[in-house]
Short mmCIF file of C-alpha atoms (C1' of nucleotides) in Angstrom, two decimals:
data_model
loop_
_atom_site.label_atom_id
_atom_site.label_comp_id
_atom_site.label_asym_id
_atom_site.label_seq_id
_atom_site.Cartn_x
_atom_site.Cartn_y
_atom_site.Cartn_z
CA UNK R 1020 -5.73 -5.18 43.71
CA UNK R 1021 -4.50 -2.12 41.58
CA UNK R 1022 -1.75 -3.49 39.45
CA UNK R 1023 0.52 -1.12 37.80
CA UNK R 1024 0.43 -0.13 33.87
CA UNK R 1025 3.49 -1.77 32.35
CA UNK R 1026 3.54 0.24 29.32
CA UNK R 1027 1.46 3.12 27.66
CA UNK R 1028 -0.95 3.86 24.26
CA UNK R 1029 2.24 5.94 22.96
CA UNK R 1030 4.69 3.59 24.18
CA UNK R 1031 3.26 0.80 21.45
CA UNK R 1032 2.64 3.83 18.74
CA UNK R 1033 6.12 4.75 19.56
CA UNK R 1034 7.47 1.48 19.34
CA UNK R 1035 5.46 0.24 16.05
CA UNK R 1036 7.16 4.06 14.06
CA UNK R 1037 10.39 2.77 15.25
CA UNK R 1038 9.96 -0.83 13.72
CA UNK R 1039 8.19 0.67 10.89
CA UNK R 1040 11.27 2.68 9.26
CA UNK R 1041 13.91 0.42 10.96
CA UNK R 1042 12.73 -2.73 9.13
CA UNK R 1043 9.50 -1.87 7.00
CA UNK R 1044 5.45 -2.99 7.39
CA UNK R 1045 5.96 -6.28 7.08
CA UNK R 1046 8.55 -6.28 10.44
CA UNK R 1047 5.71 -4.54 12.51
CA UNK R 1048 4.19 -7.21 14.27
CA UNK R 1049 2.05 -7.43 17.54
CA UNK R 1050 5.01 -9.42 18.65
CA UNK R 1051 8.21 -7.13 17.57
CA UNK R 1052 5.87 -4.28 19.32
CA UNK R 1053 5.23 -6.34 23.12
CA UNK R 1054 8.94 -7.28 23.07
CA UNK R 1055 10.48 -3.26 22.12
CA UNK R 1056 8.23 -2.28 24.89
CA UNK R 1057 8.71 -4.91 27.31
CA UNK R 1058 5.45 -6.98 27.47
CA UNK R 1059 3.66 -9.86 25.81
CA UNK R 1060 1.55 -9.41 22.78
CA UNK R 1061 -1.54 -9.94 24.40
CA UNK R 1062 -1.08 -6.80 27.04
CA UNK R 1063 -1.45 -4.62 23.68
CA UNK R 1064 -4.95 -5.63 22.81
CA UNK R 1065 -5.73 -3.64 26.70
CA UNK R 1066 -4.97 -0.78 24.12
CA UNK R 1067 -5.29 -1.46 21.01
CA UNK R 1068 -8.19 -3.00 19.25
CA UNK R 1069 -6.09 -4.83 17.19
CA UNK R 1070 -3.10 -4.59 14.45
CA UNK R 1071 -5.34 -2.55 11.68
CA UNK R 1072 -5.98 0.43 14.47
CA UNK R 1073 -2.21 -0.08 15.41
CA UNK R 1074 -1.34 0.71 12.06
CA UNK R 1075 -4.21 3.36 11.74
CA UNK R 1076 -2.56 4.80 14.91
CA UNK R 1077 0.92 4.71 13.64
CA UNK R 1078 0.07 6.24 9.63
CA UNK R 1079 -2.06 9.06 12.77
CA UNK R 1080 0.96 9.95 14.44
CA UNK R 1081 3.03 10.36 11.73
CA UNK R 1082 0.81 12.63 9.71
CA UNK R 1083 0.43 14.48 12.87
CA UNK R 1084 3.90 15.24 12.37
CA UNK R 1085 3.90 16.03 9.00
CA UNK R 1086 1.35 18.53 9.98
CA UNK R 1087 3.35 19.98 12.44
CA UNK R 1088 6.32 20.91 9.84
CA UNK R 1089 3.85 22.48 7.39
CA UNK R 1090 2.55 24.88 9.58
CA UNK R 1091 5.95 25.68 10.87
CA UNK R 1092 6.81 26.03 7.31
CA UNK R 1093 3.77 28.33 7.35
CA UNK R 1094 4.37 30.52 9.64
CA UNK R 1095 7.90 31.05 8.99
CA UNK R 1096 6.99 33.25 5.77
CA UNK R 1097 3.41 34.60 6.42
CA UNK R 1098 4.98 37.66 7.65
CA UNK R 1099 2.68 39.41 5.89
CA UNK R 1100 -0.65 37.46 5.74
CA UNK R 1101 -1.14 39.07 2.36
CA UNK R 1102 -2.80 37.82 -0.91
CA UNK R 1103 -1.17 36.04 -3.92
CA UNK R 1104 2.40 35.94 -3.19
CA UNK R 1105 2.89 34.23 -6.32
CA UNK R 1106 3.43 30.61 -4.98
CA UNK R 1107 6.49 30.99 -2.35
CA UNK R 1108 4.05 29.15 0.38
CA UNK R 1109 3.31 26.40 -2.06
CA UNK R 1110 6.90 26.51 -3.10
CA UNK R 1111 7.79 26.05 0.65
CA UNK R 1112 5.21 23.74 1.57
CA UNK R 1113 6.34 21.46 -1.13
CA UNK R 1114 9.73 21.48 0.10
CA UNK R 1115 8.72 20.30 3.67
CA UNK R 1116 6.79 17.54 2.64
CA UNK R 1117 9.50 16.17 0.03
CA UNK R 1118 11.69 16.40 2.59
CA UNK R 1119 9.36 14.54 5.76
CA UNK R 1120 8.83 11.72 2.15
CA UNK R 1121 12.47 11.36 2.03
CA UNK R 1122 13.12 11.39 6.27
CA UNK R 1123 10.22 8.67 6.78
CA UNK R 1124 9.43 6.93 3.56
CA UNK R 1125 8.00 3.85 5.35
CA UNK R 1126 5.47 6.40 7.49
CA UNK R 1127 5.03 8.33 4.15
CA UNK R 1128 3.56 5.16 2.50
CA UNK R 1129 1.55 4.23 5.42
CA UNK R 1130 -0.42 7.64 5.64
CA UNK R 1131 -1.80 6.66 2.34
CA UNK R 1132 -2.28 2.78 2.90
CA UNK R 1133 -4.42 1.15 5.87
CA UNK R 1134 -7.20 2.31 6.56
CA UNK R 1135 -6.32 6.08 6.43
CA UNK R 1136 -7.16 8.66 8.53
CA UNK R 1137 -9.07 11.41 6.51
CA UNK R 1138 -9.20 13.71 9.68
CA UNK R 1139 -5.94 13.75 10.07
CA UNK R 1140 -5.04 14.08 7.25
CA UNK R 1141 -7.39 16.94 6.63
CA UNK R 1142 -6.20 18.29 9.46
CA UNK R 1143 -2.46 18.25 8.03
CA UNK R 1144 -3.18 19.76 4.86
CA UNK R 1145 -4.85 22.87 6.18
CA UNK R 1146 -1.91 24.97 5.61
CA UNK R 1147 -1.80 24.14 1.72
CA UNK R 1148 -5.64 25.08 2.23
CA UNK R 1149 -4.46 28.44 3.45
CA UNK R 1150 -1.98 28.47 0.62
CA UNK R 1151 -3.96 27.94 -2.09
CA UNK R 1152 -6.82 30.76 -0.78
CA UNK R 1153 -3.68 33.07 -0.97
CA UNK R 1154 -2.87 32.34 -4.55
CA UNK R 1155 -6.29 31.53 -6.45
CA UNK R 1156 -9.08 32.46 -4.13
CA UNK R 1157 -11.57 30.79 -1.89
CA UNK R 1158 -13.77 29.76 -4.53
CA UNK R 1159 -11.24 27.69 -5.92
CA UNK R 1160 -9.14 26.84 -2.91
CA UNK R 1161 -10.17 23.33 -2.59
CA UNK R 1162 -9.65 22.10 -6.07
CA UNK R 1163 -6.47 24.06 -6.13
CA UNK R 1164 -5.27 22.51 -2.80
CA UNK R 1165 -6.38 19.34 -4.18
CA UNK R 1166 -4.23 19.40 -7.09
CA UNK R 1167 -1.08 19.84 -5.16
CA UNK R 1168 -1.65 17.33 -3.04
CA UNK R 1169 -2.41 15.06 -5.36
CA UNK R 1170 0.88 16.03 -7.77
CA UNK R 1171 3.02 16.15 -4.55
CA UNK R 1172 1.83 12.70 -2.94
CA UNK R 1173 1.90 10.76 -6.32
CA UNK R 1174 5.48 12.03 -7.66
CA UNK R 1175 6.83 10.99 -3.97
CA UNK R 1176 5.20 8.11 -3.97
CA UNK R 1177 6.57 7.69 -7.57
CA UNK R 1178 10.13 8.58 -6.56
CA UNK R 1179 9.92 6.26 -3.73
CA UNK R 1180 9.41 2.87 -5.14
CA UNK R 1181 11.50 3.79 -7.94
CA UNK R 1182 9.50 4.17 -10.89
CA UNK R 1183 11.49 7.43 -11.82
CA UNK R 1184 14.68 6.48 -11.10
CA UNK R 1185 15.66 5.73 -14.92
CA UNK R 1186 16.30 9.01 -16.94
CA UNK R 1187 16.87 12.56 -15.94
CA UNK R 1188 17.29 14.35 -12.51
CA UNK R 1189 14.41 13.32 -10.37
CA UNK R 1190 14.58 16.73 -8.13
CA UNK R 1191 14.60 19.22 -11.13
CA UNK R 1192 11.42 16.90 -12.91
CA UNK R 1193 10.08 18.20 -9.03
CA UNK R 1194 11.22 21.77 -9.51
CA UNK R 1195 9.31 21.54 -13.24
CA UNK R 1196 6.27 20.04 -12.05
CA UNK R 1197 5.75 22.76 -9.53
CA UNK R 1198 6.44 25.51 -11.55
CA UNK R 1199 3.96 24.43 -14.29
CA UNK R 1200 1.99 23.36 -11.72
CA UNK R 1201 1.84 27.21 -10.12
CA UNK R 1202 1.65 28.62 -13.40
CA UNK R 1203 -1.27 26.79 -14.29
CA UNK R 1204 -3.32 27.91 -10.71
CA UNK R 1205 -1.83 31.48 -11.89
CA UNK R 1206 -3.14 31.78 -14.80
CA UNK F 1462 6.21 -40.69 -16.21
CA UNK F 1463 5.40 -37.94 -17.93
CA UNK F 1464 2.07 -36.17 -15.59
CA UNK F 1465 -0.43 -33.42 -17.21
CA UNK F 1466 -0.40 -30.07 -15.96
CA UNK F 1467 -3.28 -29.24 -13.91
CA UNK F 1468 -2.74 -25.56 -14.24
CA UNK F 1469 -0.91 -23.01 -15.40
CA UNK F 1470 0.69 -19.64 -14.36
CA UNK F 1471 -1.87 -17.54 -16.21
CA UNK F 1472 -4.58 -19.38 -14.67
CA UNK F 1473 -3.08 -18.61 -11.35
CA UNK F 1474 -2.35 -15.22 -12.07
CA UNK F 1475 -5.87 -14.87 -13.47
CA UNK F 1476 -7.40 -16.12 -10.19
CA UNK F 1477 -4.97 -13.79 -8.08
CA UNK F 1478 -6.73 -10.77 -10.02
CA UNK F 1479 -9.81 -11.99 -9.79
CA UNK F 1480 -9.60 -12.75 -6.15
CA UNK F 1481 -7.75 -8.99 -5.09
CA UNK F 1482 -10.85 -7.65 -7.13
CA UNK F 1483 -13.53 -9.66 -5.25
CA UNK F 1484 -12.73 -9.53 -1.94
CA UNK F 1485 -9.23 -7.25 -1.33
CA UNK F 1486 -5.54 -8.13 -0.99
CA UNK F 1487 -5.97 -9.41 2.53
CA UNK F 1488 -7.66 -12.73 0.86
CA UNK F 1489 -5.39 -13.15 -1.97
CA UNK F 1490 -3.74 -16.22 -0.20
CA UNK F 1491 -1.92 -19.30 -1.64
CA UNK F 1492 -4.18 -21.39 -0.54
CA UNK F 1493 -7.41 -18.98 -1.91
CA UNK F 1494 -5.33 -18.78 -5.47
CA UNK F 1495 -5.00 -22.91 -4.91
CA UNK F 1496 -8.33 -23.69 -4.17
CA UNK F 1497 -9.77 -21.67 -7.27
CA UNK F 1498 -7.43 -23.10 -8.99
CA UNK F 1499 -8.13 -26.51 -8.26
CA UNK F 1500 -5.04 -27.65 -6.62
CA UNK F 1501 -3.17 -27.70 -3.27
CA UNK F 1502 -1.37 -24.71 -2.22
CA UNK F 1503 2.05 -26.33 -2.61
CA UNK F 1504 1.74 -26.79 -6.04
CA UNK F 1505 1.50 -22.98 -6.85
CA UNK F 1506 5.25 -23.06 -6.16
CA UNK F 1507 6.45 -24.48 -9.26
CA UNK F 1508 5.37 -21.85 -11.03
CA UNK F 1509 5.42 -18.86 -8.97
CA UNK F 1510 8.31 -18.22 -6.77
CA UNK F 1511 6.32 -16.86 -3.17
CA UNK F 1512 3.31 -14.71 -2.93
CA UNK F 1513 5.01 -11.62 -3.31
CA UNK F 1514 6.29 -12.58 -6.61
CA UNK F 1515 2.35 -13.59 -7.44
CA UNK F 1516 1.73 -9.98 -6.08
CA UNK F 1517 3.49 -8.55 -8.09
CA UNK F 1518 2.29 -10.82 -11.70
CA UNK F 1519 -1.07 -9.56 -10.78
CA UNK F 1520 -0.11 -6.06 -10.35
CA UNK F 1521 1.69 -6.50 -14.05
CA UNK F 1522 -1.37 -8.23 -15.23
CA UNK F 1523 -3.46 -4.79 -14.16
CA UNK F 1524 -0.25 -2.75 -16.20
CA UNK F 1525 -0.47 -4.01 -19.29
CA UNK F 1526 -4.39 -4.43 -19.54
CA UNK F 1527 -4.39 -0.14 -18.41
CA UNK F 1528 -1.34 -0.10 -21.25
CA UNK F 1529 -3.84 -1.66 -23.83
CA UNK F 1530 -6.61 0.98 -22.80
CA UNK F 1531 -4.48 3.70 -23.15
CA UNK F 1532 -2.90 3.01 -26.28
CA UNK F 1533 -6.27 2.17 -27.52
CA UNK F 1534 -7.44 5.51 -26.77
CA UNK F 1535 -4.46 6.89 -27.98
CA UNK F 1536 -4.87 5.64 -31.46
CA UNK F 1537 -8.41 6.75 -31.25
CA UNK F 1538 -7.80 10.81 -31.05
CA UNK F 1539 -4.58 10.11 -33.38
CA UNK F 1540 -5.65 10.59 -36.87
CA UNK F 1541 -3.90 13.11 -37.43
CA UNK F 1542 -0.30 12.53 -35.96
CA UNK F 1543 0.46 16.34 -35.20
CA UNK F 1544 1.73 18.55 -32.88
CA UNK F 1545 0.38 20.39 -29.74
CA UNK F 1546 -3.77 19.52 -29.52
CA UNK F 1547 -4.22 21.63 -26.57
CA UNK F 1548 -4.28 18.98 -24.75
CA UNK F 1549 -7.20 16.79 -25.97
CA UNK F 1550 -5.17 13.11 -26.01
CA UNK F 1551 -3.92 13.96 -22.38
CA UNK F 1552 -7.60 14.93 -21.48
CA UNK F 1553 -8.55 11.55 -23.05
CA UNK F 1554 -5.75 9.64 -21.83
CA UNK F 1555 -6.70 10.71 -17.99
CA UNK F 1556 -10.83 9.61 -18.94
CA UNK F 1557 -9.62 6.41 -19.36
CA UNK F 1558 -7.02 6.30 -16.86
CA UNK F 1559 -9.67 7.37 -14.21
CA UNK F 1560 -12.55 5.02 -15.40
CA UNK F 1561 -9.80 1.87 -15.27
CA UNK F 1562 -9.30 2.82 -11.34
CA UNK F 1563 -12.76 3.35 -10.86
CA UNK F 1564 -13.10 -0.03 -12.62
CA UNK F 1565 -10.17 -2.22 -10.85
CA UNK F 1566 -9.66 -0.40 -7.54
CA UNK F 1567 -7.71 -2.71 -5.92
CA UNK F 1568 -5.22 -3.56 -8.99
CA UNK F 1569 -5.28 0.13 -9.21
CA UNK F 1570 -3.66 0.05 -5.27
CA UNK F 1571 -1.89 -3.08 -6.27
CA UNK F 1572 0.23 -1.51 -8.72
CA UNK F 1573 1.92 1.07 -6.70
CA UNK F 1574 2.00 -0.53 -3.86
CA UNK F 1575 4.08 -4.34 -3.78
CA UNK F 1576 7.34 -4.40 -5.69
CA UNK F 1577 6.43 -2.13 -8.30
CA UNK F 1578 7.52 -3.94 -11.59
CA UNK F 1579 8.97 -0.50 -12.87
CA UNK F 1580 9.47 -2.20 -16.69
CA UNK F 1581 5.46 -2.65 -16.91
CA UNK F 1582 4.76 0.84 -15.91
CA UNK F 1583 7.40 2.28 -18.12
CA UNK F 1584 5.56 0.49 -20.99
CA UNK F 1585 2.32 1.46 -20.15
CA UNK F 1586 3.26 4.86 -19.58
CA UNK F 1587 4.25 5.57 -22.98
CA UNK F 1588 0.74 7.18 -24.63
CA UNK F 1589 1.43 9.93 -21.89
CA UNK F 1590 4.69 10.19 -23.17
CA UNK F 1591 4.04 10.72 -26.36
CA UNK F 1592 1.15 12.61 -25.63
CA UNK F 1593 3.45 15.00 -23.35
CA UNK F 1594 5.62 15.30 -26.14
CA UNK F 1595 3.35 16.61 -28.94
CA UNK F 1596 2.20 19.37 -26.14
CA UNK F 1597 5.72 20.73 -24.39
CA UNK F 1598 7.98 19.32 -26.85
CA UNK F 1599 10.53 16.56 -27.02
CA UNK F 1600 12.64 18.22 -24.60
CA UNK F 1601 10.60 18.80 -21.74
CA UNK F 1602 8.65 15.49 -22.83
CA UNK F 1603 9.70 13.85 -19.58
CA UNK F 1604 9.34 15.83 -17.10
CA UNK F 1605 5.47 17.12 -18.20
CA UNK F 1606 4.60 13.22 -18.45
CA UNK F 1607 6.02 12.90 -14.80
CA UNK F 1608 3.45 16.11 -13.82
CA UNK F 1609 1.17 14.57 -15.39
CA UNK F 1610 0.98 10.86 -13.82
CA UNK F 1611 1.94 11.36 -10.69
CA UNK F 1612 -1.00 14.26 -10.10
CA UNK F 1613 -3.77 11.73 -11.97
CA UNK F 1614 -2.11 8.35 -9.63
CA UNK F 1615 -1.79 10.90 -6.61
CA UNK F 1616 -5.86 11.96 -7.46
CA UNK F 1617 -7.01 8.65 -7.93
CA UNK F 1618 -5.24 7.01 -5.15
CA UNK F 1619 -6.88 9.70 -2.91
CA UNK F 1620 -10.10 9.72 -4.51
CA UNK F 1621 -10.30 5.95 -3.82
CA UNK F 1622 -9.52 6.17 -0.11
CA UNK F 1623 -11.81 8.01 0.41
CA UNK F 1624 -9.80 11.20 1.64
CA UNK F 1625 -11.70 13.62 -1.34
CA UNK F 1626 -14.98 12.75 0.26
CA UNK F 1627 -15.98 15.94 1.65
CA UNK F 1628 -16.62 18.72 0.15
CA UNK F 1629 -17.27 19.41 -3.44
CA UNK F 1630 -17.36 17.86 -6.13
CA UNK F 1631 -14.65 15.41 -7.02
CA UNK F 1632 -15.20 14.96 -10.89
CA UNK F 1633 -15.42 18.74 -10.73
CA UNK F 1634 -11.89 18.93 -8.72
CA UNK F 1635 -10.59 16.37 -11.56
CA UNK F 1636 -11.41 18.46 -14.46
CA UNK F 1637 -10.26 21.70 -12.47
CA UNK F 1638 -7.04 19.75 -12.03
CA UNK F 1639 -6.31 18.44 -15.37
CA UNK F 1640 -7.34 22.16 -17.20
CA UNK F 1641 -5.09 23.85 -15.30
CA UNK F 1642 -2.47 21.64 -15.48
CA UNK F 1643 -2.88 21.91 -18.96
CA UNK F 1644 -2.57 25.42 -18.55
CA UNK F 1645 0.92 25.29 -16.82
CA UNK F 1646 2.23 22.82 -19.42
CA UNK F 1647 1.12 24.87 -22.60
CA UNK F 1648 2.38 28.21 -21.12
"C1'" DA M 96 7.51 -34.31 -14.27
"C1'" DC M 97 4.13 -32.63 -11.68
"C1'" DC M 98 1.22 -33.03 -7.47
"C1'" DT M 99 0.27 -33.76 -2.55
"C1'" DG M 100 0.16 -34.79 2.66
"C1'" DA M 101 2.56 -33.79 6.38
"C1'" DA M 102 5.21 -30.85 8.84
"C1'" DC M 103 7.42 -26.41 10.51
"C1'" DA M 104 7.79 -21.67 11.70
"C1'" DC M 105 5.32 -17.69 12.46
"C1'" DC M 106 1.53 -14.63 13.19
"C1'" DG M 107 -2.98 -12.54 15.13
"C1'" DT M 108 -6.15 -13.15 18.62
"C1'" DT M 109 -8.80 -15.05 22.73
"C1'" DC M 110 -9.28 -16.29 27.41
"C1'" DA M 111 -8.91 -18.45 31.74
"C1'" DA M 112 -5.73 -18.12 35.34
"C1'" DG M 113 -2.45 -15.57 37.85
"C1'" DT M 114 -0.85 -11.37 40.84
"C1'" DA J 619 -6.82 -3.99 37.16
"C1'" DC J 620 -3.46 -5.38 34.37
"C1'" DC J 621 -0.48 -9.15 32.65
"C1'" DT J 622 0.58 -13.79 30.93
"C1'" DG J 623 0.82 -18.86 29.33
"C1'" DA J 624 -1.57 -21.71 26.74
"C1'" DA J 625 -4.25 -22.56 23.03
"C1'" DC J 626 -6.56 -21.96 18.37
"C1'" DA J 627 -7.04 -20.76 13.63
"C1'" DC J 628 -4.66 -19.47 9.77
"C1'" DC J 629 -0.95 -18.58 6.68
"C1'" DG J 630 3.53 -19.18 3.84
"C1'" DT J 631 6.77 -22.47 2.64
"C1'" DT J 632 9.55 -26.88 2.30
"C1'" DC J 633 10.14 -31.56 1.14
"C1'" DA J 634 9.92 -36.41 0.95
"C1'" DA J 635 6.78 -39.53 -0.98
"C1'" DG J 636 3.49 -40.60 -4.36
"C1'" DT J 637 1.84 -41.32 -9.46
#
DNA sequence: ACCTGAACACCGTTCAAGT
DNA sequence: ACCTGAACACCGTTCAAGT
């Protein structure tokens, strides 16, 4: 006999994003999950292996996202597809994701915990690729890329467990590290 | 009556580390700290508050021993107390900031993830500070130590996860990173 | 004054039994 | 074909009872 499908694959991604900003990790249980989308917790091991891919699925979908706004971003000012524009697209790009940190900070932790993604995330961070080419070349691209990321992701995750929240303005120390930062790829 | 100790809470702590270290933070459990120990779970509690609290001695533990290094190495390059060194006690000070994650990988995770015990980070932090300062200049000081860790934590966190595994080298990317960071903070 | 057995609440996960 | 109750193993934590 058929039987119909209670709830759905994004239904319980959905539902574990929700629980994951509303109350933090520790709150996003196989049982807060089955109850926000109406089952029993063992219905969700019919689609998900178990809570480690859950969360590997959740850190997914919100990277996805993240994605999504940078290449918005992207597009917005590659009017011209020209060369060197003397950082504006990292400028931008940087903007973006400080502002996705500061929207999901719970997601933004996740993408870097569990068992991350690297295709996704690779897959996210091909505009700053793109970015990078623009400014310093192909040859370099990748290291170049590399060190925004890197600068970016640590001083959010920084700013968001409060390690620079004693002394000085914690969105101009941004505003300095990118400039030097641009200055030094310009060089 | 009076009734020896059995243990103490740098023994605990000790076993927390060397537990994370061993087999990950999924088996650093009260009753694996106990057990090493020798002594039952309950006991743990009259000297550590819950496990988070535990989590988060171990991830000061980590602090200060990376604190030690990097005043160590500090002292090292320091014989002459002067100014801007184009950058050769930062260089030094990310050598043996890198080597202590490649060492301790999981205290390295440990000690941004948990409750981050800001004070112990502040304290270790302080070579870079200095370091920062002799390069850009009291005034800046802050700011260029902020580029500076959170694009070496961001690396290293990445690095570790795997996420730099493709493509190039990623010592290479490192030293790109840190010389033209250098570049941007000198100007 | 410290340690422990017993107990409780809670969680992840499995599986036979239901429809 | 999907869902569920019941059960199991495991964990964090509390506390009265031991010495």
């Amino acid at each position: 006999m058929p039987a119909p499908e209670r709830t759905s694959t994004e239904a319980i991604v959905a539902a574990g994003r929700a629980i994951l900003e509303e109350s933090g990790p520790a709150s996003l249980t196989m049982q807060a999950v089955a109850t926000r989308v109406g089952v029993r917790a063992p219905s969700l091991y019919k689609r998900v292996r178990d809570r480690d891919a859950l969360l590997t699925a959740v850190a997914e979908a919100a990277i996805d996202e993240l994605g999504s706004r940078l290449a918005d971003s992207d597009s917005d000012s590659a009017s011209g597809t020209g060369t060197g524009n003397s950082g504006a697209d990292l400028t931008k790009l940087a903007e973006v994701y400080r502002a996705f940190a500061h929207e999901h900070p719970e997601s933004f932790r996740l993408m870097f915990t569990a068992s991350a993604p690297v295709d996704a995330l690779h897959r996210a961070s091909e505009p700053v690729l793109r970015a990078a080419a623009a400014l310093v070349g192909e040859a370099d691209a990748l290291d170049a890329a590399r060190l925004f990321t890197a600068w970016a992701t640590g001083f959010l995750q920084m700013e968001l467990s409060g390690v620079f929240r004693l002394g000085g303005d914690v969105g101009r120390a941004f505003d300095y590290g990118l400039r030097r930062l641009l200055a030094g790829l310009t060089a």
